[in-house]
Coordinates of C-alpha atoms in Angstrom, one line a residue:
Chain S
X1 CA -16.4 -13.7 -25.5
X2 CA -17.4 -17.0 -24.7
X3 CA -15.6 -19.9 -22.6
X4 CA -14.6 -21.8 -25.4
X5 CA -13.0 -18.8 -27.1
X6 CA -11.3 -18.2 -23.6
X7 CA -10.0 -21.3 -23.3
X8 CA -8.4 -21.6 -27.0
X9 CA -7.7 -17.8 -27.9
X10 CA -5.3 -15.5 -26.7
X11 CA -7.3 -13.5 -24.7
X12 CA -6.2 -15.3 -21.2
X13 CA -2.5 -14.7 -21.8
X14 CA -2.9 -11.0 -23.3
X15 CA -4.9 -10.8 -19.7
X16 CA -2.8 -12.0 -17.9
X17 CA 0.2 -9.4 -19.9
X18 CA -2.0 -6.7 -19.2
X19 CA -2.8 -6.1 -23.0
X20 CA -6.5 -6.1 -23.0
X21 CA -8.4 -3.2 -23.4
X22 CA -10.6 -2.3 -20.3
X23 CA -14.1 -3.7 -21.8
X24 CA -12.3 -7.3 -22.3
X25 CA -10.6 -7.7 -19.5
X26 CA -13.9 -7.2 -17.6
X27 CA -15.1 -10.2 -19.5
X28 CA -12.2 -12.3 -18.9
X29 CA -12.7 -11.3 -15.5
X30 CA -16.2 -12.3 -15.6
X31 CA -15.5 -15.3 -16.8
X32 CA -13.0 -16.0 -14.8
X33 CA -15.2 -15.4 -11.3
X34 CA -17.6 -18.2 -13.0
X35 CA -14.9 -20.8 -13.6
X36 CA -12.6 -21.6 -10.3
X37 CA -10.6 -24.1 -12.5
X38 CA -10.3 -22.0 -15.0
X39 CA -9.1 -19.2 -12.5
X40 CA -6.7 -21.9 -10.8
X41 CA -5.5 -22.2 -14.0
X42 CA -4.8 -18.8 -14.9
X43 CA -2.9 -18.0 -11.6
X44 CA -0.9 -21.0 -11.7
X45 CA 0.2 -20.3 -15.9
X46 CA 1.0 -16.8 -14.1
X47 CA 3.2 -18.0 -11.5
X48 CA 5.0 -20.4 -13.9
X49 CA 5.7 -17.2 -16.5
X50 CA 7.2 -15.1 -13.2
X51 CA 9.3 -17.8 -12.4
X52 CA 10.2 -17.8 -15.9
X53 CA 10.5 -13.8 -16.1
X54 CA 12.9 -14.5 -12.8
X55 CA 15.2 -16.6 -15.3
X56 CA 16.3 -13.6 -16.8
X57 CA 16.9 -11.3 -14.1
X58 CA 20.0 -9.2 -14.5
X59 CA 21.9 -6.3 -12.5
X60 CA 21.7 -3.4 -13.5
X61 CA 24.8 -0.8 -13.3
X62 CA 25.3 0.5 -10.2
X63 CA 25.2 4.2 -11.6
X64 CA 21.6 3.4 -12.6
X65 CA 19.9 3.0 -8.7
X66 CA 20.9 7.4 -7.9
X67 CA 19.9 8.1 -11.2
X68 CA 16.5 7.1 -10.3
X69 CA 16.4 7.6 -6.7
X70 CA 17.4 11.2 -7.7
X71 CA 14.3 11.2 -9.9
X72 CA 12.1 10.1 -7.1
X73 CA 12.9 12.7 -5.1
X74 CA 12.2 15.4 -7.3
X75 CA 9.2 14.1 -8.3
X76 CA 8.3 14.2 -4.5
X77 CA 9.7 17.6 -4.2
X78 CA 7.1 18.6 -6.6
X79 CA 4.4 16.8 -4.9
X80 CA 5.2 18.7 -1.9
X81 CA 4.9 22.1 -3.2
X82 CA 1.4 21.1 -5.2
X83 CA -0.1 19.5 -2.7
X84 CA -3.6 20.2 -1.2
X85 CA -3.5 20.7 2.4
X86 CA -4.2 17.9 4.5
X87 CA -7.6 16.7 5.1
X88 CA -8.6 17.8 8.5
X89 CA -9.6 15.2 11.0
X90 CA -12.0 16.2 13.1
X91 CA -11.7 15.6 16.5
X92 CA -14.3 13.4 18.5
X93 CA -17.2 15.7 20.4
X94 CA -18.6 13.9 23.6
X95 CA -21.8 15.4 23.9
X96 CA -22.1 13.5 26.6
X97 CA -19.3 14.5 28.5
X98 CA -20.0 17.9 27.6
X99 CA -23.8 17.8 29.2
X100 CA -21.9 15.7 32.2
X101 CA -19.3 18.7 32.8
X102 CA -22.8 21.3 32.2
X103 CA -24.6 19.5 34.8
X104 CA -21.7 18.8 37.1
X105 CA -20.8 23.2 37.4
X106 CA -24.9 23.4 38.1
X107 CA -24.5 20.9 40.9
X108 CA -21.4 22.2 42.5
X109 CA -23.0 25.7 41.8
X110 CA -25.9 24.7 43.3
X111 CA -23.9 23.0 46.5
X112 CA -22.5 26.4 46.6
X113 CA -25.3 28.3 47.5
X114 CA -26.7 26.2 49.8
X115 CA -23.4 26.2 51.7
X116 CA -23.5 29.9 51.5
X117 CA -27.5 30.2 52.8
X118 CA -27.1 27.4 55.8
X119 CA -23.7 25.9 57.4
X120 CA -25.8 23.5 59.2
X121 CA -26.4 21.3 56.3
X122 CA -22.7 21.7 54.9
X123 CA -22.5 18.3 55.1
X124 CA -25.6 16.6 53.5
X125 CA -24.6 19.5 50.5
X126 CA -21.2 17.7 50.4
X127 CA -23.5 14.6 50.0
X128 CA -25.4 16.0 47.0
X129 CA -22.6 17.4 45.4
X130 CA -21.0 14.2 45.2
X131 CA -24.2 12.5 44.8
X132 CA -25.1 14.8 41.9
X133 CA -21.0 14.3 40.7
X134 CA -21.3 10.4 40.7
X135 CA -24.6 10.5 38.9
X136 CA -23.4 12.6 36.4
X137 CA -20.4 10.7 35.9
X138 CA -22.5 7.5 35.3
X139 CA -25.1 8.8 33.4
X140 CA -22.0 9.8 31.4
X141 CA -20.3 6.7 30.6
X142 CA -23.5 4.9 30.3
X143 CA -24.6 7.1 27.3
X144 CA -21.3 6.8 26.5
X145 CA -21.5 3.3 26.0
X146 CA -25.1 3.3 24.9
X147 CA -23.8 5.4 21.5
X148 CA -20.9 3.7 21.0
X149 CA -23.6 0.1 20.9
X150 CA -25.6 2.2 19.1
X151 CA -22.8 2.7 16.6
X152 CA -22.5 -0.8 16.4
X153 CA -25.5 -1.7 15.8
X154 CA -26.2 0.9 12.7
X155 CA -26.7 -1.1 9.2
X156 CA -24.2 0.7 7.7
X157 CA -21.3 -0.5 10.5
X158 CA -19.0 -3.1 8.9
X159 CA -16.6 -5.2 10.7
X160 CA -13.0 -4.6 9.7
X161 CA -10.8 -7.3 10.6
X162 CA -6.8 -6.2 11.0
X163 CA -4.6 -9.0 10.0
X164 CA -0.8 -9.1 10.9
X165 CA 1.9 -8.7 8.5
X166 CA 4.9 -11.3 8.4
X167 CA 7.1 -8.7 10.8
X168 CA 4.3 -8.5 13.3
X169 CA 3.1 -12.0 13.5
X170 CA -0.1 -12.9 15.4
X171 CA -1.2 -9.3 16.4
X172 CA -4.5 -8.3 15.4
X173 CA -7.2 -5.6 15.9
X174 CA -11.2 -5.0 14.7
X175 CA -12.0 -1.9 13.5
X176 CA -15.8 -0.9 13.1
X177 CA -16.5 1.4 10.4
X178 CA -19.4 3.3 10.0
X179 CA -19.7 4.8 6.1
X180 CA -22.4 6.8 6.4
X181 CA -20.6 8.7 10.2
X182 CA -17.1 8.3 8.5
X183 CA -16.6 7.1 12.0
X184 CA -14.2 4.5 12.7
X185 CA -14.1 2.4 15.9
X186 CA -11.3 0.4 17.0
X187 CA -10.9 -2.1 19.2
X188 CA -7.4 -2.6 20.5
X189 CA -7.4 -6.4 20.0
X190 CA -4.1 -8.0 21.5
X191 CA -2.1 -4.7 20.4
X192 CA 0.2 -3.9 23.3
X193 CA 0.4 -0.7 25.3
X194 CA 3.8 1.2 23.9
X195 CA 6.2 2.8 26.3
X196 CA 8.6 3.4 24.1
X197 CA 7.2 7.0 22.9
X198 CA 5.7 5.3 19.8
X199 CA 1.8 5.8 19.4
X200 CA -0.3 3.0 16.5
X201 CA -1.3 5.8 13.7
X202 CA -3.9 4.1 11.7
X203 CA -4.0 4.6 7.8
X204 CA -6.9 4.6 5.7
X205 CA -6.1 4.0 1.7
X206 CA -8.4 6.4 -0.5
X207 CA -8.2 6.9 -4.0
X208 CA -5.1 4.9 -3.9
X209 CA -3.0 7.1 -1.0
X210 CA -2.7 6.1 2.4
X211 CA -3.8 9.1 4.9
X212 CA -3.6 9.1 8.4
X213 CA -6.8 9.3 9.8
X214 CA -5.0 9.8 13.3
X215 CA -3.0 7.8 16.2
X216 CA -4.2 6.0 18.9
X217 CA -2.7 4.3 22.6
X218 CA -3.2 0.8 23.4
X219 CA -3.9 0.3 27.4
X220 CA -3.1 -3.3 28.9
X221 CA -6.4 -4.8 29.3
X222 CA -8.6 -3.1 27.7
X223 CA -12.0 -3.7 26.2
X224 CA -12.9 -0.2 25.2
X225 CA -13.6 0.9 21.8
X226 CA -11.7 4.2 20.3
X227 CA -13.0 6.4 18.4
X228 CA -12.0 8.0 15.2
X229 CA -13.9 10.3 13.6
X230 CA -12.7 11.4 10.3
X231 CA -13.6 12.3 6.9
X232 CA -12.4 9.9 5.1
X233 CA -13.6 7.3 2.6
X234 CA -11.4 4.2 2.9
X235 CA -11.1 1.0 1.0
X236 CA -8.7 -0.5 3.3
X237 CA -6.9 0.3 6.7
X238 CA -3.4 -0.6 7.8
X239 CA -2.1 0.2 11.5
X240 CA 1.7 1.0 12.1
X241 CA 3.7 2.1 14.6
X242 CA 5.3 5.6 14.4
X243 CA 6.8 8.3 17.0
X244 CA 4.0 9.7 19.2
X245 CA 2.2 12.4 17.3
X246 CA 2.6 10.3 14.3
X247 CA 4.3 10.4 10.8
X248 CA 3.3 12.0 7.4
X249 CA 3.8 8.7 5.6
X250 CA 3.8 5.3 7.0
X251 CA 7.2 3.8 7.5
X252 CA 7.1 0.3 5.6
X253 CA 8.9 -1.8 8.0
X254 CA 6.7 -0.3 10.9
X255 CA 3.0 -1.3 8.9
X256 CA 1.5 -4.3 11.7
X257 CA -1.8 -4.5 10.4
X258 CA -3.7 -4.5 7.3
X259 CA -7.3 -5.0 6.2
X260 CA -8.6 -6.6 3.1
X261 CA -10.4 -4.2 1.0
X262 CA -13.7 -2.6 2.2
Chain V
X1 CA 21.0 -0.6 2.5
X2 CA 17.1 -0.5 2.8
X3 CA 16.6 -3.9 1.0
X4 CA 17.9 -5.4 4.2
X5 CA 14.3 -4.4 6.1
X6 CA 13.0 -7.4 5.8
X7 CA 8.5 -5.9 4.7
X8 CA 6.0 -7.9 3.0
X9 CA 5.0 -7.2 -0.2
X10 CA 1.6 -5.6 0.9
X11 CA 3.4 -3.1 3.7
X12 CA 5.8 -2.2 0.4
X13 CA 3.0 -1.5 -1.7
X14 CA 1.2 0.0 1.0
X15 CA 3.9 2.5 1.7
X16 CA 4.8 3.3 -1.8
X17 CA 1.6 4.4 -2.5
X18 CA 2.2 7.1 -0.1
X19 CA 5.3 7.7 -2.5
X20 CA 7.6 7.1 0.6
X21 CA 11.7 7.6 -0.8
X22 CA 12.4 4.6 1.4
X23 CA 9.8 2.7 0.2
X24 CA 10.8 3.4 -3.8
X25 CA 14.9 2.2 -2.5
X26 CA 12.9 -1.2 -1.3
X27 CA 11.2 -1.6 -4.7
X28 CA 14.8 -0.7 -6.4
X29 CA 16.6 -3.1 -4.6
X30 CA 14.1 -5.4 -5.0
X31 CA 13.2 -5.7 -8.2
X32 CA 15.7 -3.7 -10.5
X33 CA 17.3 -6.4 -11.7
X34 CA 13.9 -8.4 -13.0
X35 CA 12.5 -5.0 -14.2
X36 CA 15.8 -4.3 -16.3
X37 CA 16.6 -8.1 -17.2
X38 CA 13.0 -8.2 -18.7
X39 CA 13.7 -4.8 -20.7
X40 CA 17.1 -5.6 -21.5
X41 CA 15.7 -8.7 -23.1
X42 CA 13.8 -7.0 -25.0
X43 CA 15.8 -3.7 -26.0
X44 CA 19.0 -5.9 -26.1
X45 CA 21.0 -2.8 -25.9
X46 CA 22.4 -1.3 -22.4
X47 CA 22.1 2.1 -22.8
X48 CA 18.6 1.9 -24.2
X49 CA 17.6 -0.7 -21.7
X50 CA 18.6 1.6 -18.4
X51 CA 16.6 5.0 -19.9
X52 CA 13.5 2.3 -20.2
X53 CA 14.3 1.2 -16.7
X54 CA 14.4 4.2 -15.3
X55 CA 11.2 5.2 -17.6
X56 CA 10.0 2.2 -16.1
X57 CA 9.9 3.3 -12.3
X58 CA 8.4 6.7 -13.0
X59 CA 5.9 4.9 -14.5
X60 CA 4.9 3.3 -11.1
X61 CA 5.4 6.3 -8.8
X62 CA 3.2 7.8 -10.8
X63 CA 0.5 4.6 -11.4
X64 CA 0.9 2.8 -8.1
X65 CA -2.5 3.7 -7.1
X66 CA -4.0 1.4 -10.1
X67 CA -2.7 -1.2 -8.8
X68 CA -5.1 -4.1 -7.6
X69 CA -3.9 -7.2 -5.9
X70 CA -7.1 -9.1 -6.1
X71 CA -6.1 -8.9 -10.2
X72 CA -2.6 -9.3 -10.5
X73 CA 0.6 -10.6 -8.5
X74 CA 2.8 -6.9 -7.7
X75 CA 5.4 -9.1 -9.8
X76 CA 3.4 -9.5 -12.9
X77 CA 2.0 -5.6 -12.6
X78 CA 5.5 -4.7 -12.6
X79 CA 6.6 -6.5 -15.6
X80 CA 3.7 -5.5 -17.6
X81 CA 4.9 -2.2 -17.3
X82 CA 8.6 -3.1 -17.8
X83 CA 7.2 -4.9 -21.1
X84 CA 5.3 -2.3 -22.3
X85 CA 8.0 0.7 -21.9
X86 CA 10.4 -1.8 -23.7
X87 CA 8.3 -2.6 -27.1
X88 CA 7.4 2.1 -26.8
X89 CA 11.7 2.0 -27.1
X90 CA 11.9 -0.1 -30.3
X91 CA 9.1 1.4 -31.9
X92 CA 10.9 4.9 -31.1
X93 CA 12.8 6.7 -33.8
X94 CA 16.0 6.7 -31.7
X95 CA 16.1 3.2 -31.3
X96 CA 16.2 2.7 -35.1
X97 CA 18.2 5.4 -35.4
X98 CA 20.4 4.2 -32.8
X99 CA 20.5 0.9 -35.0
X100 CA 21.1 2.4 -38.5
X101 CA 24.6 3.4 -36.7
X102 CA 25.7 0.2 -35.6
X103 CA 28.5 -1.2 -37.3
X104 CA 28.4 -3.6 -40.2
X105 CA 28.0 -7.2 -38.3
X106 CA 24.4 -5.6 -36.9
X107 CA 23.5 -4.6 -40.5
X108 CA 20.9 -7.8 -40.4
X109 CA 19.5 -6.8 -37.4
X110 CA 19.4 -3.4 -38.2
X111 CA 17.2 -3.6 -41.4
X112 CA 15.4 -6.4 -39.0
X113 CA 14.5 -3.3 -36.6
X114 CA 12.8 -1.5 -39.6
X115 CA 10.5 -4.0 -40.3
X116 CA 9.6 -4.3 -36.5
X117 CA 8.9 -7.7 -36.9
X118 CA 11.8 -9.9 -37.5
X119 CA 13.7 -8.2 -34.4
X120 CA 11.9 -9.9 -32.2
X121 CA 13.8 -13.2 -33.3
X122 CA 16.4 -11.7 -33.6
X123 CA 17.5 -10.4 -30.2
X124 CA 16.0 -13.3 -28.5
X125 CA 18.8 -14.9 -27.3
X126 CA 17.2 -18.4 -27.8
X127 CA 20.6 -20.3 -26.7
X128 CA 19.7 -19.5 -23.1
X129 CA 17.5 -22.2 -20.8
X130 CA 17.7 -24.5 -23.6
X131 CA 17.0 -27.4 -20.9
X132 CA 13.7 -25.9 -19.8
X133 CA 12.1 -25.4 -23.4
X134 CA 12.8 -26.7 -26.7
X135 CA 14.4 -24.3 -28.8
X136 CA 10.8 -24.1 -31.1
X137 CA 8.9 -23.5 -27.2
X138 CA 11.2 -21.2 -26.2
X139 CA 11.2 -18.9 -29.1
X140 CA 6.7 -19.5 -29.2
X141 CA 6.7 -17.9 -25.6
X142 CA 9.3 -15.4 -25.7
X143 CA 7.6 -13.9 -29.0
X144 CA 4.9 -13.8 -26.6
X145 CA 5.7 -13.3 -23.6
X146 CA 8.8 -10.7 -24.0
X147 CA 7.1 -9.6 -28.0
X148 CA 3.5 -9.3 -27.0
X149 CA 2.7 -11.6 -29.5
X150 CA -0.4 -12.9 -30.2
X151 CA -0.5 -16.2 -31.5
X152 CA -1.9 -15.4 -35.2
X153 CA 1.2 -12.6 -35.0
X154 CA 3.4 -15.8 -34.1
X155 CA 1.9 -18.3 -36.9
X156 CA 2.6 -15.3 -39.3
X157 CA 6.0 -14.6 -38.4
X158 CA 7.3 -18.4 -38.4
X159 CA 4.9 -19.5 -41.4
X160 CA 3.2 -21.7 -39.0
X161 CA -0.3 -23.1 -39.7
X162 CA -2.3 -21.1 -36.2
X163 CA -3.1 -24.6 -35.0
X164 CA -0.1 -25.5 -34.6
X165 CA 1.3 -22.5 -32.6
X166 CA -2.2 -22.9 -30.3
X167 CA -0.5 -26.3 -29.6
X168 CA 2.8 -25.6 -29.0
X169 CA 1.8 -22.7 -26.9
X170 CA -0.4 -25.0 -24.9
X171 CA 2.7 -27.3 -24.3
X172 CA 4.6 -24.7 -23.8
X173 CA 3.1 -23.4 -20.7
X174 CA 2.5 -26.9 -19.3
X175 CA 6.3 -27.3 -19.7
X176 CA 6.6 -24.0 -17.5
X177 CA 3.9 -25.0 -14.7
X178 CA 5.5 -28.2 -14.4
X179 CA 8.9 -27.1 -13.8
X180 CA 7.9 -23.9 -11.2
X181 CA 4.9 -25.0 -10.1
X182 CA 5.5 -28.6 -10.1
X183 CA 2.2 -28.6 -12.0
X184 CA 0.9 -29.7 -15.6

């Protein structure tokens, strides 16, 4: 297909009616990408055909709105009873805290016995013991910190920007997503800290569904990251706000935040 | 009533993809009456009109995942599926069945359905919006746009040399973008 043929056939409109088969469409498509005006165009004779469509709006009886509703829900009764069970979301491992918590039963084990073998240096033990409990701690949250920059930093991390929807203007949220981890990182942004037993449960959209890929608490000035670590593999995110422990499905009027697709 | 949460239409379509019961009473509210207008336009018969609709919206519980924003406006997805159920009913068997019975003032209409192609004029209710389009616009993009047409089916059906219809068509639209859009 070539511009030309674009441009005077009825390729455009049967695109923009959904009538093409797959193969042309793609072309259109391509052709469209290649020609803004062309695309402006396009949108614009597709706006003007809604607002033409809207001309012609008409109620239907009121019988008609159960009738479907009623279908609705047994089609959902039916998902229930077919569905796969729930993706698991693995919970986060802190190796780091785990090696800190190790090295911090040596140390008090350690102060222990030396407590036991000579009262006269109780005290400096108590030293060491804390001495040993601080380090341990640090050395904690530095690697801590040190994986989650490394995290950052992988070539396969993409920044996720989370953009507000018209009911919850001018919040936002970044969300770091590492593909090849299926870890996701999230930074709070100006999200405020709930105390109204609700809890942000983030969504991740694969093949299509949204799944929760858990819930996380906003803290009043706070920089640090979160982290999710799931199995998912999302083309976009969304962030709404649900009862602590979070819902099955998100609750429309309750989606904040949504990406753009990733 | 649920059309009364005030959503966008990306947290709607985000939450009917999860095939959320409240979600689906949003879309109904929403967009019943475009999604039956449209079929009803087409079908121009009630009872036929509300088993497409509710055809219709099983149709998107069960496709909403193919739907892609960066291709289409939710609006025009919707429609296309509206559209598409319609022109299934009056190619069905029951339809024309349903037409044979009518009584005798229909009779035109009814040997009209049987060929398939003459219905199209013939249930397009061309006295409506008369001030936006010229009658001969009006009847080019609603063989089109509520048909399916394409334009060679068009220059066929009203004996009109291709070029012509490619014109009119052309104006047609312009007519449309000027008067929503406030384009040409």
């Amino acid at each position: 297909m070539t511009l030309e043929e674009l441009k005077n056939g009825d390729q455009l409109n049967l695109y923009l009616m959904g009538l093409l088969p797959e193969q042309e469409a793609l072309e259109v498509e391509n052709l469209l990408i290649n020609n803004p005006e062309l695309l402006i165009e396009s949108k614009d004779t597709e706006d003007a055909l809604l607002g033409y469509a809207n001309e012609f709006r008409q109620t239907p009886p009121p019988s008609l709105k159960s009738k479907i509703m009623g279908e609705i829900e047994t089609l959902n009764q039916a998902n229930i009873v077919t569905q796969k069970a729930p993706i698991e979301i693995k919970k986060s491992f802190n190796w780091y805290s785990i090696a800190a918590s190790v090295l911090l039963c040596v140390s008090v084990g350690l102060g222990y016995t030396l407590v036991q073998k000579n009262a006269r240096i109780d005290d400096l033990t108590a030293k060491i013991v804390a001495n040993d409990l601080q380090l341990a701690e640090n050395n904690s949250t530095t690697a801590s910190y040190r994986e989650t920059l490394n995290s950052l930093y992988q070539n396969d991390v993409q920044q996720v920007k989370l953009k507000s929807t018209d009911t919850a203007k001018n919040v936002f949220a970044t969300f770091f997503y590492n593909k090849s981890k299926k870890q996701l990182l999230i930074h709070q942004g100006n999200l405020e800290e709930r105390r109204d037993g609700m809890q942000y449960q983030v969504w991740a959209l694969i093949d299509g569904k949204p799944i929760s890929a858990g819930v996380f608490d906003a803290a009043s000035d706070s920089d640090s990251l979160k982290v999710i670590k799931t199995d998912l593999n999302a083309q976009l995110f969304a962030v709404s706000i649900e009862k602590r422990g979070g819902a099955e499905t998100p609750t429309p009027e309750r989606i904040i935040l949504i990406s753009g697709r990733i | 009533m649920k059309d009364k949460i005030e959503i966008t239409e990306e947290q709607l379509v985000f939450a009917l993809r999860s095939k959320s019961t409240v979600a689906f009473e949003i879309l109904y509210d929403r967009y019943s009456a475009l999604i039956y207008g449209i079929i009803n336009k087409i079908v121009n018969n009630t009872e036929f009109a509300e088993d497409a609709t509710q055809e219709t919206f099983i149709k998107i519980y069960n496709n909403i995942e193919k739907f892609d924003a960066t291709k289409a406006r939710f609006a025009t997805w919707l429609i296309n599926i509206a559209r598409n159920t319609a022109l299934d009913v009056i190619k069905s068997k029951n339809y024309n069945h349903s037409a044979k019975n009518q009584n005798v003032e229909d009779v035109v209409n009814t040997v009209d359905r049987q060929k398939q192609t003459q219905v199209a004029v013939d249930t397009i209710d061309v006295k409506k919006h008369v001030g936006l389009l010229e009658p001969d616009l009006q009847l080019l993009v609603e063989l089109f746009y509520f048909k399916a047409y394409t334009q060679q089916d068009i220059a066929d059906e009203l004996n009109m040399p291709l070029g012509t219809v490619k014109t009119k068509m052309r104006k047609a639209l312009e007519v449309l973008r000027k008067h929503y859009l406030d384009k040409p």
